[in-house]
Tab-separated table of C-alpha atoms and ligand atoms in Angstrom:
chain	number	residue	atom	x	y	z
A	1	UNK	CA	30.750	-13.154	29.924
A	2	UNK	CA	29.493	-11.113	26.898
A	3	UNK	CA	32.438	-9.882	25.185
A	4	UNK	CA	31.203	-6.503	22.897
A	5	UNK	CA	33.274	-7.604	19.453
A	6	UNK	CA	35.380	-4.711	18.666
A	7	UNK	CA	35.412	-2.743	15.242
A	8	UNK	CA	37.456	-3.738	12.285
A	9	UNK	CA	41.452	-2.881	13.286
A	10	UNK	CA	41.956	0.701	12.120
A	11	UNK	CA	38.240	1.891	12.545
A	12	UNK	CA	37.609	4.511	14.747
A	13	UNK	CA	34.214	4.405	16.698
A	14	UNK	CA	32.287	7.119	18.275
A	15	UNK	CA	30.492	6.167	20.597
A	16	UNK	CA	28.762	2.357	21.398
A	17	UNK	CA	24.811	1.911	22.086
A	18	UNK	CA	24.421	-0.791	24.076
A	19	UNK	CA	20.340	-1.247	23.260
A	20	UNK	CA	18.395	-3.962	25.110
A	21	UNK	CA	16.181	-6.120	22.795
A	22	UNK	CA	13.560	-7.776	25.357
A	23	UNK	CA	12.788	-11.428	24.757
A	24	UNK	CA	15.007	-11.262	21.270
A	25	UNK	CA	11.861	-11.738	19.449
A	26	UNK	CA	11.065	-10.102	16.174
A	27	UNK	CA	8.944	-7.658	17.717
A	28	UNK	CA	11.667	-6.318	20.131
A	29	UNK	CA	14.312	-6.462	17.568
A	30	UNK	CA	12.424	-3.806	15.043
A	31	UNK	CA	11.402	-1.466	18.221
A	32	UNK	CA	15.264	-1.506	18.627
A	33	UNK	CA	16.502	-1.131	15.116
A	34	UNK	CA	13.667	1.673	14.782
A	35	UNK	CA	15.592	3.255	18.003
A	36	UNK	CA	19.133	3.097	16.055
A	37	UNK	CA	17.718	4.098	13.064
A	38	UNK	CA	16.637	7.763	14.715
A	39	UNK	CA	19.943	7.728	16.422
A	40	UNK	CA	21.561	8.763	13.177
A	41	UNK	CA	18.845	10.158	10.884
A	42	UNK	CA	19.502	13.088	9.288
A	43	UNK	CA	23.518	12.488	9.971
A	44	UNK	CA	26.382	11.421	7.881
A	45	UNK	CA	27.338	9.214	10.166
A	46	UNK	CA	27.848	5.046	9.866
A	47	UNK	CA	26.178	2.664	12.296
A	48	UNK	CA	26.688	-0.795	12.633
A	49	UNK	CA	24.554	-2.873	14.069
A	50	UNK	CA	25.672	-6.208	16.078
A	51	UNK	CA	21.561	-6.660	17.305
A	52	UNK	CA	20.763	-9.562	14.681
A	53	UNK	CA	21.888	-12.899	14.056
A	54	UNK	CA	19.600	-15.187	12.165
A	55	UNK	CA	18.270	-14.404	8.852
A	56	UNK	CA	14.621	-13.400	10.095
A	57	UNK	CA	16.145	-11.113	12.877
A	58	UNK	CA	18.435	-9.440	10.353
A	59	UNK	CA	14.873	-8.688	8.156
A	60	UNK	CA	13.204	-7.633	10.704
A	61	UNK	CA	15.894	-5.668	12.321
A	62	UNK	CA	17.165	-4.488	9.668
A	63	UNK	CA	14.036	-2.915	7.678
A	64	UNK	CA	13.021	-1.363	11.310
A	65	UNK	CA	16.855	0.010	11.070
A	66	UNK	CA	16.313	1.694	7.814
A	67	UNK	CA	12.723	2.812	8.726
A	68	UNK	CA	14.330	4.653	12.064
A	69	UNK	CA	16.382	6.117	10.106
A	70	UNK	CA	14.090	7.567	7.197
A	71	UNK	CA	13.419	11.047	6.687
A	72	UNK	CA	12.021	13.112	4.152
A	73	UNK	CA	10.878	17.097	4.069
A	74	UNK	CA	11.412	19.694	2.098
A	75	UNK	CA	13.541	22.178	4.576
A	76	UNK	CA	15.801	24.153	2.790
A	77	UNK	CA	18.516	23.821	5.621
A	78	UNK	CA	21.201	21.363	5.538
A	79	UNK	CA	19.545	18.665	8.184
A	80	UNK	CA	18.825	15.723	5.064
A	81	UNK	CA	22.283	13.954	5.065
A	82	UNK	CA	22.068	10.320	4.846
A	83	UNK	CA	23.399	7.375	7.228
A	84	UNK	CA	25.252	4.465	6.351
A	85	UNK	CA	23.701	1.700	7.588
A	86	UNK	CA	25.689	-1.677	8.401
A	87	UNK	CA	24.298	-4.726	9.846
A	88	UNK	CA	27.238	-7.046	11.327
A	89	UNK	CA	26.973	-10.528	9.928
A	90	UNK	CA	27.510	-12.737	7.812
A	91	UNK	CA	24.573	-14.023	6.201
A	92	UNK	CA	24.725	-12.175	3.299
A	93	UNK	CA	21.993	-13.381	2.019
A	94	UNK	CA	19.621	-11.801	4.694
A	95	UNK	CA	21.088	-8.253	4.062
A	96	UNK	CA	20.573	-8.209	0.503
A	97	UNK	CA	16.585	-9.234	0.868
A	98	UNK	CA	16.733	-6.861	3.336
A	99	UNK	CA	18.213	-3.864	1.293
A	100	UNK	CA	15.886	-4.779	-1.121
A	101	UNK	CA	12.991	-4.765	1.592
A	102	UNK	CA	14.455	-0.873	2.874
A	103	UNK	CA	14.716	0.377	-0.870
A	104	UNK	CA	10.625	-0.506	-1.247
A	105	UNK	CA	9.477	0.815	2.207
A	106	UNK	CA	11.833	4.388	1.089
A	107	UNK	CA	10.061	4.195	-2.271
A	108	UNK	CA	6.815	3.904	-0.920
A	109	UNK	CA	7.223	6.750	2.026
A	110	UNK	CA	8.344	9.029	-0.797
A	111	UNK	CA	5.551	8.680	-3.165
A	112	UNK	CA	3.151	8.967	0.017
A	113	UNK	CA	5.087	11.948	1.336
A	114	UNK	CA	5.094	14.322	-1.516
A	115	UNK	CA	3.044	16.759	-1.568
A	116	UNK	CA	0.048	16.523	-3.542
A	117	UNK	CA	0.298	19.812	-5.598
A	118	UNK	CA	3.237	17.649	-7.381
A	119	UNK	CA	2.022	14.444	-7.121
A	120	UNK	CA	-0.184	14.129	-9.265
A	121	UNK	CA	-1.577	11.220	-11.566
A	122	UNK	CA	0.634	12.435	-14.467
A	123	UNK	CA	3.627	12.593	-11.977
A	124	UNK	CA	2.459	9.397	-10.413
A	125	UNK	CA	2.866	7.263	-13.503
A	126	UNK	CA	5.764	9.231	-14.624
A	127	UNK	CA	7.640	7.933	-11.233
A	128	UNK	CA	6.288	4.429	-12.036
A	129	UNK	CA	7.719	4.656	-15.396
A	130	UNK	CA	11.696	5.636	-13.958
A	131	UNK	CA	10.800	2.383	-11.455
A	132	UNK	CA	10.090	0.019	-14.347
A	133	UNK	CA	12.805	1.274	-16.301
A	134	UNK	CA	15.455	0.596	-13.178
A	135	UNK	CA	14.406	-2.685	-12.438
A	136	UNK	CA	13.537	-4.172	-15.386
A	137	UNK	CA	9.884	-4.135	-15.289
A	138	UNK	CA	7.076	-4.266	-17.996
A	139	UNK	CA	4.643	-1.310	-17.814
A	140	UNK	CA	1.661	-0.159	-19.478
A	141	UNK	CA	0.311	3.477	-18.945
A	142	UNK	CA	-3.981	4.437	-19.830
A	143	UNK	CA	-4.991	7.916	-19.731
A	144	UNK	CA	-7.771	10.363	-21.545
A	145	UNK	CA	-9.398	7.740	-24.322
A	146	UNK	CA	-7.899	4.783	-23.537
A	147	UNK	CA	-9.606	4.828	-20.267
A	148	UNK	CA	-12.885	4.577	-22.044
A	149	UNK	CA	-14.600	2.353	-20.187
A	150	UNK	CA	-12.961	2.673	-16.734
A	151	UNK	CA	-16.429	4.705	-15.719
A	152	UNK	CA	-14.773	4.641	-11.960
A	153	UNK	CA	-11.239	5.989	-12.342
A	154	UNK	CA	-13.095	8.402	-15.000
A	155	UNK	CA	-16.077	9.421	-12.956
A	156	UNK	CA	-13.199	10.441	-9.756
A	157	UNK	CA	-11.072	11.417	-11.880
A	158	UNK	CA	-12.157	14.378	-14.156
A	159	UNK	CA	-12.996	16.280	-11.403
A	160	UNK	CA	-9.342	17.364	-11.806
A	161	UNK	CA	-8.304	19.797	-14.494
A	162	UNK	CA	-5.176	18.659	-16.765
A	163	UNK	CA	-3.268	16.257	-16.474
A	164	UNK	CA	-6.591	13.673	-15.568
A	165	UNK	CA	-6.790	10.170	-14.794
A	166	UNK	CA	-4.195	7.405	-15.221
A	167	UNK	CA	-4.247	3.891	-15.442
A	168	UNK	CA	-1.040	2.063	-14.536
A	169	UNK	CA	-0.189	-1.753	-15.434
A	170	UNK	CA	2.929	-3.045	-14.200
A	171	UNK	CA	3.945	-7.055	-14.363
A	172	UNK	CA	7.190	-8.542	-12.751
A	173	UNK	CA	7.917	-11.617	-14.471
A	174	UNK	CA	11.013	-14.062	-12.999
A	175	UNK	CA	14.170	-13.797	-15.523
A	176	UNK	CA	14.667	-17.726	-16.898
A	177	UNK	CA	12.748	-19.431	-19.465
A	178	UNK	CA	9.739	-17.586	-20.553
A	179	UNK	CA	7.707	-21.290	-21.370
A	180	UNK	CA	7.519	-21.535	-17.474
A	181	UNK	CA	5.724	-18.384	-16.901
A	182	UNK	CA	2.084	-19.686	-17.907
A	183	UNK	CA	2.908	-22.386	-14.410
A	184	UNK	CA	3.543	-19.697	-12.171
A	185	UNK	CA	1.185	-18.518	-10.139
A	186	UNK	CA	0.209	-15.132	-11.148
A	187	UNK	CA	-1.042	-12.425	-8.831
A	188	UNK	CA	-3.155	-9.173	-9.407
A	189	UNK	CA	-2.537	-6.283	-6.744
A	190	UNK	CA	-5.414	-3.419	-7.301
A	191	UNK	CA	-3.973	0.065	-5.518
A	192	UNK	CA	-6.037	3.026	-4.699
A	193	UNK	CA	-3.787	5.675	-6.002
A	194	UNK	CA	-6.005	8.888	-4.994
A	195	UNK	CA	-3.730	11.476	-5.237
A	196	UNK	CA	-5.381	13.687	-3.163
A	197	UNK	CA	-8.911	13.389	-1.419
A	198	UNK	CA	-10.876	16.244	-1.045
A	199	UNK	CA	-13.961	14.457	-0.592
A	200	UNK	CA	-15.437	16.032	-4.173
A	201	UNK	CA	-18.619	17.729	-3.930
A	202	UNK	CA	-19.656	15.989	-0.856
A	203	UNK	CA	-16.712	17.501	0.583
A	204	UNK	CA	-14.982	15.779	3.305
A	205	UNK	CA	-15.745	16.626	6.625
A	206	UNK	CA	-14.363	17.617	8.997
A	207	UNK	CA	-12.212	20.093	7.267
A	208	UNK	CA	-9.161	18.558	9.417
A	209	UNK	CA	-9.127	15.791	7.939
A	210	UNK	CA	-8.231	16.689	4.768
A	211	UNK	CA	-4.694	17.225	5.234
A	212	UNK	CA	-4.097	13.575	5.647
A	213	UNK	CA	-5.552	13.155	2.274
A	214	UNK	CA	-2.385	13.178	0.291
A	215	UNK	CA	-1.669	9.574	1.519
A	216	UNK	CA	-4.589	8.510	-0.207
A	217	UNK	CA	-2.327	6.516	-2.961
A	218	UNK	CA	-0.496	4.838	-0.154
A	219	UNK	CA	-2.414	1.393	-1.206
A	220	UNK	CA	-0.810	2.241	-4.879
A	221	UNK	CA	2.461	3.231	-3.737
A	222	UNK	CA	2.710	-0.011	-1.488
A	223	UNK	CA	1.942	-2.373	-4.825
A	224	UNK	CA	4.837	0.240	-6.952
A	225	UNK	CA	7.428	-0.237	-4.332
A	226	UNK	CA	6.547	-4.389	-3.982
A	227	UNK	CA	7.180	-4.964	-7.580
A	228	UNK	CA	10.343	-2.695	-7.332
A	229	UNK	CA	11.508	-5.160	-4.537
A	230	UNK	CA	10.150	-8.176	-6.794
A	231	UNK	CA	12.438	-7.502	-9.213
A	232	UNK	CA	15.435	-7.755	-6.577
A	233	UNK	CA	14.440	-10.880	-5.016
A	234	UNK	CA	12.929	-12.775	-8.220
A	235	UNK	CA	10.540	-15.342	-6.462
A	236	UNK	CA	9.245	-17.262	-8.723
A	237	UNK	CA	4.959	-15.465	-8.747
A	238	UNK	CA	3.982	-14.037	-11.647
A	239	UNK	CA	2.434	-10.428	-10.355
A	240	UNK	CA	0.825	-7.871	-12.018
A	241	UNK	CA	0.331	-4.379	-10.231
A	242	UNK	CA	-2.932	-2.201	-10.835
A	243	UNK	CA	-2.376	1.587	-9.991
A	244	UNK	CA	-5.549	3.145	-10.172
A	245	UNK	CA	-4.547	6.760	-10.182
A	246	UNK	CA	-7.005	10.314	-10.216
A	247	UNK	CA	-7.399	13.026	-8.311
A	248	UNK	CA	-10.773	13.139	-6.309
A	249	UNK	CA	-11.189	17.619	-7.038
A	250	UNK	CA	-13.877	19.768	-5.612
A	251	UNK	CA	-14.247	21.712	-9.219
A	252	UNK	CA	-16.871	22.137	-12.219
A	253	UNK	CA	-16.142	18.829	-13.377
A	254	UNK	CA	-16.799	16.927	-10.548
A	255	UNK	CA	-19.259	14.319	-10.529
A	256	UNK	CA	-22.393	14.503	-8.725
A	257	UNK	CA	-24.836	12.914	-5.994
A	258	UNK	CA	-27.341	10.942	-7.744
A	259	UNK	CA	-24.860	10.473	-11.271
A	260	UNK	CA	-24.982	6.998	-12.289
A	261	UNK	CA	-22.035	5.747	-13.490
A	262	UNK	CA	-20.747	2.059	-15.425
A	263	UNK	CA	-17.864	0.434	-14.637
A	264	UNK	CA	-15.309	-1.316	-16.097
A	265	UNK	CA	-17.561	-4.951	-16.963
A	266	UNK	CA	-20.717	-2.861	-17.196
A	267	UNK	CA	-22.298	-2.812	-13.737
A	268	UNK	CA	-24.117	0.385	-13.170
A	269	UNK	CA	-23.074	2.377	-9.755
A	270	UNK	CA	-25.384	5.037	-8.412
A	271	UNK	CA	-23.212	7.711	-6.773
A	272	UNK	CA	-24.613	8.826	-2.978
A	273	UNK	CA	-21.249	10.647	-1.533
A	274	UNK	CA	-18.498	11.530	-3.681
A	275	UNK	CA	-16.028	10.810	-0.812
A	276	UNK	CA	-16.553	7.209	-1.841
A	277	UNK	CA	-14.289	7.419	-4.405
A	278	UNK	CA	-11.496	4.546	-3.827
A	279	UNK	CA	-14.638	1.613	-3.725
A	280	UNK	CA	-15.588	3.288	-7.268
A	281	UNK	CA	-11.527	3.485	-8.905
A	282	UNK	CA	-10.593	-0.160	-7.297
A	283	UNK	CA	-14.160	-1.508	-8.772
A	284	UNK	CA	-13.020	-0.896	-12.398
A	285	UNK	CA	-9.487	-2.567	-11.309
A	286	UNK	CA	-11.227	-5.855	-9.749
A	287	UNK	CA	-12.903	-5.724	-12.990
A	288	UNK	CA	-10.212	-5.417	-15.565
A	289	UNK	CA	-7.841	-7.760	-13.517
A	290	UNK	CA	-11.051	-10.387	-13.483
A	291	UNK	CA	-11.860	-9.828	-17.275
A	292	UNK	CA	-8.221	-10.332	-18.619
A	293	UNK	CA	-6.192	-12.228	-16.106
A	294	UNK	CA	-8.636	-14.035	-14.224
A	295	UNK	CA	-5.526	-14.382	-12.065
A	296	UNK	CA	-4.816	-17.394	-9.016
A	297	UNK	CA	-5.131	-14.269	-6.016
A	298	UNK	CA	-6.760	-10.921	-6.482
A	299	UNK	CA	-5.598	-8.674	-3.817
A	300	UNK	CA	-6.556	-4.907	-3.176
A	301	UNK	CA	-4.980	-2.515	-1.478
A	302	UNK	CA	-5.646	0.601	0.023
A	303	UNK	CA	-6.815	4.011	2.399
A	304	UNK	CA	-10.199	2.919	1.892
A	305	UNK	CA	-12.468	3.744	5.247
A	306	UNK	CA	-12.409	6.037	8.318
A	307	UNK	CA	-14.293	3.152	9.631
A	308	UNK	CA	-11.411	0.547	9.453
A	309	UNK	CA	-9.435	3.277	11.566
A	310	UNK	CA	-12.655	3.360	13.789
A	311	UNK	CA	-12.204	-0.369	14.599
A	312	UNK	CA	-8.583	-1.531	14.918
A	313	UNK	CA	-6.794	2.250	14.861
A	314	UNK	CA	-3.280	2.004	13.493
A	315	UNK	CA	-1.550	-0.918	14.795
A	316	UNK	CA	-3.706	-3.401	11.934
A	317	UNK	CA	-4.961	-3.554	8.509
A	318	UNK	CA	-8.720	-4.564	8.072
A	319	UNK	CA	-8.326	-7.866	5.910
A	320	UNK	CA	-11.014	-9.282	3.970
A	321	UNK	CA	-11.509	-12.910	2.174
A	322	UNK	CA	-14.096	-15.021	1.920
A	323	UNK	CA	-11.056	-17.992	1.388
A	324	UNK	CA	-10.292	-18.750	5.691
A	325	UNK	CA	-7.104	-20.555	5.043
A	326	UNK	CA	-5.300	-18.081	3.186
A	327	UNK	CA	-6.842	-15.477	5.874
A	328	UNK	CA	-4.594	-17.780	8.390
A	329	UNK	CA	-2.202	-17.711	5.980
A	330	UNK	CA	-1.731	-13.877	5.944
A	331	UNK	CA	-2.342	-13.552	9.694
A	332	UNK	CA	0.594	-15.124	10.493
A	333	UNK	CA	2.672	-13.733	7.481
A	334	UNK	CA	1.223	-9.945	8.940
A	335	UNK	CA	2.641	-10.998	12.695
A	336	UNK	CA	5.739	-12.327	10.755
A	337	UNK	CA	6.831	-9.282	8.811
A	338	UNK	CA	5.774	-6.266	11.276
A	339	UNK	CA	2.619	-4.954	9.805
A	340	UNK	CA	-0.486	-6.817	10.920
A	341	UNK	CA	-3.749	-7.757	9.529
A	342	UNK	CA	-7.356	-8.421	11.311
A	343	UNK	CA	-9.368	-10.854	9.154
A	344	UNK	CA	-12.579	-9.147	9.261
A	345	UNK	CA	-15.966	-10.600	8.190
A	346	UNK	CA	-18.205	-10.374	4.806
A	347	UNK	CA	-21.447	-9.761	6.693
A	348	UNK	CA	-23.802	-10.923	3.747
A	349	UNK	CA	-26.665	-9.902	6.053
A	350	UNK	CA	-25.529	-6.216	5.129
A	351	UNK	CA	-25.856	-6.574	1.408
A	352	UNK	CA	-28.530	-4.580	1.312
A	353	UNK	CA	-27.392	-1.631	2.244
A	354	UNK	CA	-26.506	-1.330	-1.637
A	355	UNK	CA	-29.514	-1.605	-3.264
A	356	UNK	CA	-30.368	1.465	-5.711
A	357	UNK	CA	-33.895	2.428	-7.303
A	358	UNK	CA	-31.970	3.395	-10.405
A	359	UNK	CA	-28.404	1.295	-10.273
A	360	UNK	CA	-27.142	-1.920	-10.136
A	361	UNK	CA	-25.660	-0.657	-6.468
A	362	UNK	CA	-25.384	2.514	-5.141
A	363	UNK	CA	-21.724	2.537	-4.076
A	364	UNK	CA	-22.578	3.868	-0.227
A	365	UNK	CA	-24.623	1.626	1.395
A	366	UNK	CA	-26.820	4.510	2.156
A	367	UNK	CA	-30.190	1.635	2.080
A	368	UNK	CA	-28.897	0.736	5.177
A	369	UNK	CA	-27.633	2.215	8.575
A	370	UNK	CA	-25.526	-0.594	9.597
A	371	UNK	CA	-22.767	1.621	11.008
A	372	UNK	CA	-19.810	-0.992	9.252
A	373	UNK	CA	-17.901	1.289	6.551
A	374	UNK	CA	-15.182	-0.824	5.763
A	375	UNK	CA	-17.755	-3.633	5.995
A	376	UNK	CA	-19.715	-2.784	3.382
A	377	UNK	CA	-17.182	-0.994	1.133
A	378	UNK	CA	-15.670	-4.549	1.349
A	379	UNK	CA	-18.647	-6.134	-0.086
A	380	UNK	CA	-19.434	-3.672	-2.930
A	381	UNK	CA	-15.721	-4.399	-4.144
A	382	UNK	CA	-16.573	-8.433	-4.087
A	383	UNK	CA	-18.795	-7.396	-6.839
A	384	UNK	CA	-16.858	-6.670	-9.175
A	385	UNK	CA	-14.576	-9.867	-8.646
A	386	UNK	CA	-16.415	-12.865	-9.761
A	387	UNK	CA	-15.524	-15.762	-8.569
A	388	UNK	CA	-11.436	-14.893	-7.786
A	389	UNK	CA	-10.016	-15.921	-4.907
A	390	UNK	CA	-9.654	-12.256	-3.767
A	391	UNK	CA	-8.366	-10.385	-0.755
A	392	UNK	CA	-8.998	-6.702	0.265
A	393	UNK	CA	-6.725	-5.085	2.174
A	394	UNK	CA	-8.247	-1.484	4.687
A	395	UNK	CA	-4.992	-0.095	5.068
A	396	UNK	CA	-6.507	3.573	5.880
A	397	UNK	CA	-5.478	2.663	9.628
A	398	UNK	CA	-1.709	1.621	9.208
A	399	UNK	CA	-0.583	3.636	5.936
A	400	UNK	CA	-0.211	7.011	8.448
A	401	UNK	CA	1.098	7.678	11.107
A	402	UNK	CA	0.297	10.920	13.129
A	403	UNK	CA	3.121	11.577	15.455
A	404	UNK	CA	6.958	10.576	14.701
A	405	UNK	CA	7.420	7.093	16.773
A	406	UNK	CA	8.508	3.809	16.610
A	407	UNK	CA	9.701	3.493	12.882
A	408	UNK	CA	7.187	5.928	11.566
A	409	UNK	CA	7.761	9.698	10.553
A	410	UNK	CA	4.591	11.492	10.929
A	411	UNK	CA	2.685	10.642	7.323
A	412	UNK	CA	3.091	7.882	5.196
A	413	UNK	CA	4.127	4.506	6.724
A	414	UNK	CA	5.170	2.177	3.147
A	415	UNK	CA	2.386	-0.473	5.286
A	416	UNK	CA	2.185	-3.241	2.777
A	417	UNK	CA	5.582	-3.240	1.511
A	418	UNK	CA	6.727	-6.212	4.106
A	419	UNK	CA	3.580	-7.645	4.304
A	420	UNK	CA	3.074	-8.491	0.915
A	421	UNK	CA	7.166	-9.139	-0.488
A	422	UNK	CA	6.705	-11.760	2.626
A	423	UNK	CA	3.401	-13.224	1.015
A	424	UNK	CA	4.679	-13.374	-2.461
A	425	UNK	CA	8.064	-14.658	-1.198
A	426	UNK	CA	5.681	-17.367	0.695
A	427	UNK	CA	3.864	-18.160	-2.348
A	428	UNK	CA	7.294	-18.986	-4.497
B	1	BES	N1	-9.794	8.248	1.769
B	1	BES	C1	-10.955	8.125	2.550
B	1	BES	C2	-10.784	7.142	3.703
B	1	BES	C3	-9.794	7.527	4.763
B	1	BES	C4	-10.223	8.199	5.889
B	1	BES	C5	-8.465	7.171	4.658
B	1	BES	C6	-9.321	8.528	6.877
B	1	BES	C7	-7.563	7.501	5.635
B	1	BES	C8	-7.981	8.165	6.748
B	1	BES	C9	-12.142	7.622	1.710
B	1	BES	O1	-12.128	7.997	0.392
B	1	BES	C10	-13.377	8.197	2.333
B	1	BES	O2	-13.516	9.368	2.293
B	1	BES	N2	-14.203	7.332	2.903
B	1	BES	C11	-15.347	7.778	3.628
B	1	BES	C12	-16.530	6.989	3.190
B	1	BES	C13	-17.809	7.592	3.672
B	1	BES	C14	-18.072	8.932	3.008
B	1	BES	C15	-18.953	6.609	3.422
B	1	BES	C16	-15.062	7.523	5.102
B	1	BES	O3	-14.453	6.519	5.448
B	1	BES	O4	-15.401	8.395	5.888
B	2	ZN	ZN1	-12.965	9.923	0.042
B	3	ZN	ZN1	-10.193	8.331	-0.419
């Protein structure tokens, strides 16, 4: 017989959910803690959950538990009180990575979830800023001159009035002896921290779906909130994070069809459609990260194609690498943690769709009508990263959600957060 344990002597319980969990796999376990978690969002109320046993199931459970539970809005009645959330175990261990886990995806769903009319670059680094403080991490902040020649993150960028453009370095380093930090392995992570999208001049169409466009730093928040979580857990990875922050305007200052821009490196970019702005911000990362880290992984991140969504919808991430074993790698670490990745292919018979009569590249792929966005968005980025082993992550799929379910509010998801604390964890 299954005996339900009882509540510690004295404790008074309200009610008990008795919640089926399928097979038991990981899977079933965060569709259930997502369920518990809504039970008690928005209440003051404690729930303790007896669903997970092993260290794995509490992670997975757990983080789903937390994500259930989330909630974030800007109602002025009193419906924003906060759970207590308790997982019944005692590998303690496992809740403490998993805190640490719940604390990222929150900090990531709150950047992504605030309203673009505050959130902007300024605001953006000044959040990164109270983040580095609190955990201990190094951080490095460009704007206006110093972002010279980031001809990308400058070109998107001034389309904004006041505050402009930011560039944001962050780098988690392991406490212990410093003399062991040139062994580590060191990783890059490039976000697209587009504050809000309004497609520039080439304004985005249709008008609808603009609104999603404040979740257009979700790829940025998702490499904030890792390192925030790095910090916690101290694996022993080296990792630097890249938030490439501006606001893509429709205003005066906005660049134009037909500009030709230079990145970061000096590669000339002929602009087609100024809704192409994350390929042209992330470029001058790559670049940068390339030029002075030359670092063991260069990852990317972020909402950068319709045409990703187009493909695999919301339920995967459009993964890109020319390396196949750490594709495997990553597929299995996706399944693993809850938010999936599709390795996708480098079509090199697509190149060139980039040509340009005046450029380097035109940053479109307007030479060619391959219909394969997220394709060939993929292969402008690879060049700008030499010969890194790098990895570019389509996230424009997963990073929303557009109805409340499962673990998701309606807006930003924190996709990335698990996936890649579980790859740098892996890599330790
Ligand atoms: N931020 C968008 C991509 C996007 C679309 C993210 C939908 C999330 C949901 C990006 O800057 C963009 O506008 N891309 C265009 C490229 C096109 C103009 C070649 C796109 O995907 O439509
Ligand atoms: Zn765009
Ligand atoms: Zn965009």
């Amino acid at each position: 017989m299954y005996e339900i344990p009882v509540a510690a002597e004295g404790a008074s319980v309200d009610r008990i959910y008795l919640v089926g969990v399928g097979d038991s796999s990981l899977s079933a376990l965060r569709t259930a803690g997502a369920a518990l978690g809504k039970k008690v969002r928005g209440k003051a109320i404690e729930i303790v959950s007896l669903c997970a046993n092993t260290p794995d199931e509490i992670k997975a459970h757990g983080a789903s538990l937390a994500l259930g539970a989330y909630q974030r809005n800007l109602k002025t009645d009193k419906t924003n009180e906060v759970p207590q959330l308790v997982l019944a175990t005692t590998e303690s261990g496992a809740v403490t990575t998993t805190s640490a886990i719940a604390e990222a995806l929150y900090t990531a769903r709150d950047l992504i979830l605030t309203p673009s009319n505050i959130k902007n670059p300024l605001w953006l680094a000044e959040e990164a800023k109270k983040i580095a403080e609190a955990k201990g991490l190094a951080i490095n902040i460009l704007a206006g001159k110093e972002l010279a020649r980031f001809g990308g993150l400058r070109a998107v960028g001034n389309s904004s009035p006041q505050p402009g453009p930011r560039f944001i370095e962050i780098t988690y380093t392991p406490k212990g002896k410093a003399k062991s930090a040139a062994a580590l392995p060191h990783v890059v992570i490039v976000g697209k921290g587009i504050t809000f999208d309004t497609g520039g001049v080439s304004l985005k169409r249709p008008y609808e779906f603009m609104t999603a466009m404040k979740s257009d730093m979700a790829g940025a928040a998702a490499a904030l909130a890792t390192l925030g979580a790095l910090a916690d857990l101290q694996p022993k990875v080296k990792v630097t994070a890249l938030m490439m922050c501006a606001e893509n305007a429709l205003s005066g200052t906005a660049q134009r069809p037909s500009d030709v821009i230079t990145q970061y490196g000096g590669t000339t970019v002929e602009i087609i459609n100024t809704d192409c702005e994350g390929r042209l911000v992330l470029a001058d990362g790559l670049a940068y990260a390339k030029e002075k880290y030359d670092p063991d992984y260069l990852v990317d991140i972020a909402t950068l194609t319709g045409s990703a969504t187009l493909g695999l919808s919301r339920q995967y991430a459009a993964l890109y690498t020319r390396d196949d074993t750490l594709a495997k790698e990553m597929v299995a670490i996706g399944e693993k943690s809850g938010e999936r990745v599709w390795h996708m292919p480098l079509v090199d018979d697509y190149q060139d769709s980039l040509a340009s009569d005046v450029a380097d590249l035109n940053h479109a792929g307007d030479k060619g009508d391959y219909s394969a966005g997220s394709v060939v968005a993929a292969l402008f980025l690879e060049h700008f990263v030499g010969d890194s082993r790098w990895v570019h992550l389509d996230i424009a799929g997963p990073a929303r959600s557009e109805n409340d379910s499962g673990e998701n509010v309606k807006g930003g998801t924190g996709f990335g957060v698990r996936f890649l604390i579980d790859w740098i964890v892996s890599l330790s």
